[in-house]
mmCIF file of C-alpha atoms and ligand atoms in Angstrom:
data_model
loop_
_atom_site.group_PDB
_atom_site.id
_atom_site.type_symbol
_atom_site.label_atom_id
_atom_site.label_comp_id
_atom_site.label_asym_id
_atom_site.label_seq_id
_atom_site.Cartn_x
_atom_site.Cartn_y
_atom_site.Cartn_z
ATOM 1 C CA UNK S 1 -19.713 -1.901 107.733
ATOM 2 C CA UNK S 2 -20.376 0.712 110.410
ATOM 3 C CA UNK S 3 -20.373 4.491 110.159
ATOM 4 C CA UNK S 4 -17.144 6.279 111.154
ATOM 5 C CA UNK S 5 -19.266 9.183 112.319
ATOM 6 C CA UNK S 6 -21.922 7.589 114.554
ATOM 7 C CA UNK S 7 -21.176 3.829 114.423
ATOM 8 C CA UNK S 8 -24.574 2.991 112.961
ATOM 9 C CA UNK S 9 -25.100 0.403 110.248
ATOM 10 C CA UNK S 10 -24.341 1.409 106.686
ATOM 11 C CA UNK S 11 -26.240 0.146 103.658
ATOM 12 C CA UNK S 12 -25.222 -0.065 100.016
ATOM 13 C CA UNK S 13 -26.755 2.844 98.147
ATOM 14 C CA UNK S 14 -25.708 5.803 96.054
ATOM 15 C CA UNK S 15 -24.476 9.185 97.230
ATOM 16 C CA UNK S 16 -23.751 12.467 95.486
ATOM 17 C CA UNK S 17 -20.149 13.591 95.185
ATOM 18 C CA UNK S 18 -19.088 17.178 94.613
ATOM 19 C CA UNK S 19 -15.618 18.633 94.391
ATOM 20 C CA UNK S 20 -14.339 22.137 93.685
ATOM 21 C CA UNK S 21 -11.006 22.194 91.911
ATOM 22 C CA UNK S 22 -8.968 24.976 90.401
ATOM 23 C CA UNK S 23 -10.764 25.841 87.191
ATOM 24 C CA UNK S 24 -13.698 23.456 87.383
ATOM 25 C CA UNK S 25 -16.377 21.924 89.534
ATOM 26 C CA UNK S 26 -17.102 18.205 89.375
ATOM 27 C CA UNK S 27 -20.545 17.063 90.414
ATOM 28 C CA UNK S 28 -21.701 13.431 90.407
ATOM 29 C CA UNK S 29 -25.279 12.741 91.410
ATOM 30 C CA UNK S 30 -25.202 9.039 92.158
ATOM 31 C CA UNK S 31 -21.930 7.347 93.050
ATOM 32 C CA UNK S 32 -22.202 3.809 94.471
ATOM 33 C CA UNK S 33 -21.385 4.060 98.174
ATOM 34 C CA UNK S 34 -22.142 2.792 101.646
ATOM 35 C CA UNK S 35 -24.544 5.243 103.257
ATOM 36 C CA UNK S 36 -25.228 5.463 106.992
ATOM 37 C CA UNK S 37 -28.847 4.724 107.844
ATOM 38 C CA UNK S 38 -28.620 7.099 110.800
ATOM 39 C CA UNK S 39 -26.725 10.233 109.737
ATOM 40 C CA UNK S 40 -26.448 9.761 105.978
ATOM 41 C CA UNK S 41 -22.649 9.843 105.979
ATOM 42 C CA UNK S 42 -21.404 8.312 102.720
ATOM 43 C CA UNK S 43 -18.408 6.008 102.502
ATOM 44 C CA UNK S 44 -16.918 5.433 99.051
ATOM 45 C CA UNK S 45 -15.138 2.180 98.356
ATOM 46 C CA UNK S 46 -11.674 2.081 96.839
ATOM 47 C CA UNK S 47 -13.074 1.257 93.399
ATOM 48 C CA UNK S 48 -15.236 4.374 93.392
ATOM 49 C CA UNK S 49 -12.461 6.524 94.870
ATOM 50 C CA UNK S 50 -10.151 5.405 92.052
ATOM 51 C CA UNK S 51 -12.856 6.145 89.481
ATOM 52 C CA UNK S 52 -13.248 9.657 90.898
ATOM 53 C CA UNK S 53 -9.477 10.199 90.979
ATOM 54 C CA UNK S 54 -9.265 9.094 87.331
ATOM 55 C CA UNK S 55 -11.962 11.594 86.414
ATOM 56 C CA UNK S 56 -10.148 14.344 88.317
ATOM 57 C CA UNK S 57 -6.791 13.644 86.660
ATOM 58 C CA UNK S 58 -8.465 13.719 83.226
ATOM 59 C CA UNK S 59 -10.098 17.023 84.092
ATOM 60 C CA UNK S 60 -6.766 18.361 85.388
ATOM 61 C CA UNK S 61 -5.087 17.440 82.081
ATOM 62 C CA UNK S 62 -7.839 19.116 80.078
ATOM 63 C CA UNK S 63 -7.734 22.315 82.113
ATOM 64 C CA UNK S 64 -3.938 22.458 82.585
ATOM 65 C CA UNK S 65 -2.004 25.020 80.620
ATOM 66 C CA UNK S 66 -5.044 27.045 79.699
ATOM 67 C CA UNK S 67 -4.967 30.761 80.276
ATOM 68 C CA UNK S 68 -7.270 31.720 83.114
ATOM 69 C CA UNK S 69 -10.529 33.225 81.930
ATOM 70 C CA UNK S 70 -11.169 36.795 82.981
HETATM 71 ZN ZN1 LIG W 101 -23.595 7.675 110.785
#
C-alpha cells in the first residue's frame, strides 16, 4: 500500500474522520485506516467506508423530516 498523495509507504493505524452534513456533524476519533508515514494522509478501506456510510444513512433517517431549528 502506497500513498496516493506522495507515494510513500502506508502503515495500518487509526485516523480521525469528520464530516459536516445538513443538520449534523459526525466526528469519529479513531477509524481503522492506512496512514501515510510521510504526509499522514489516511486511506480508509472499503469495510470502514461502508461502516461510515451506514452511520451517515442512519443519521440522515433520524434527522430527515424534522423542522429546521431556528
Ligand atoms: Zn503520503
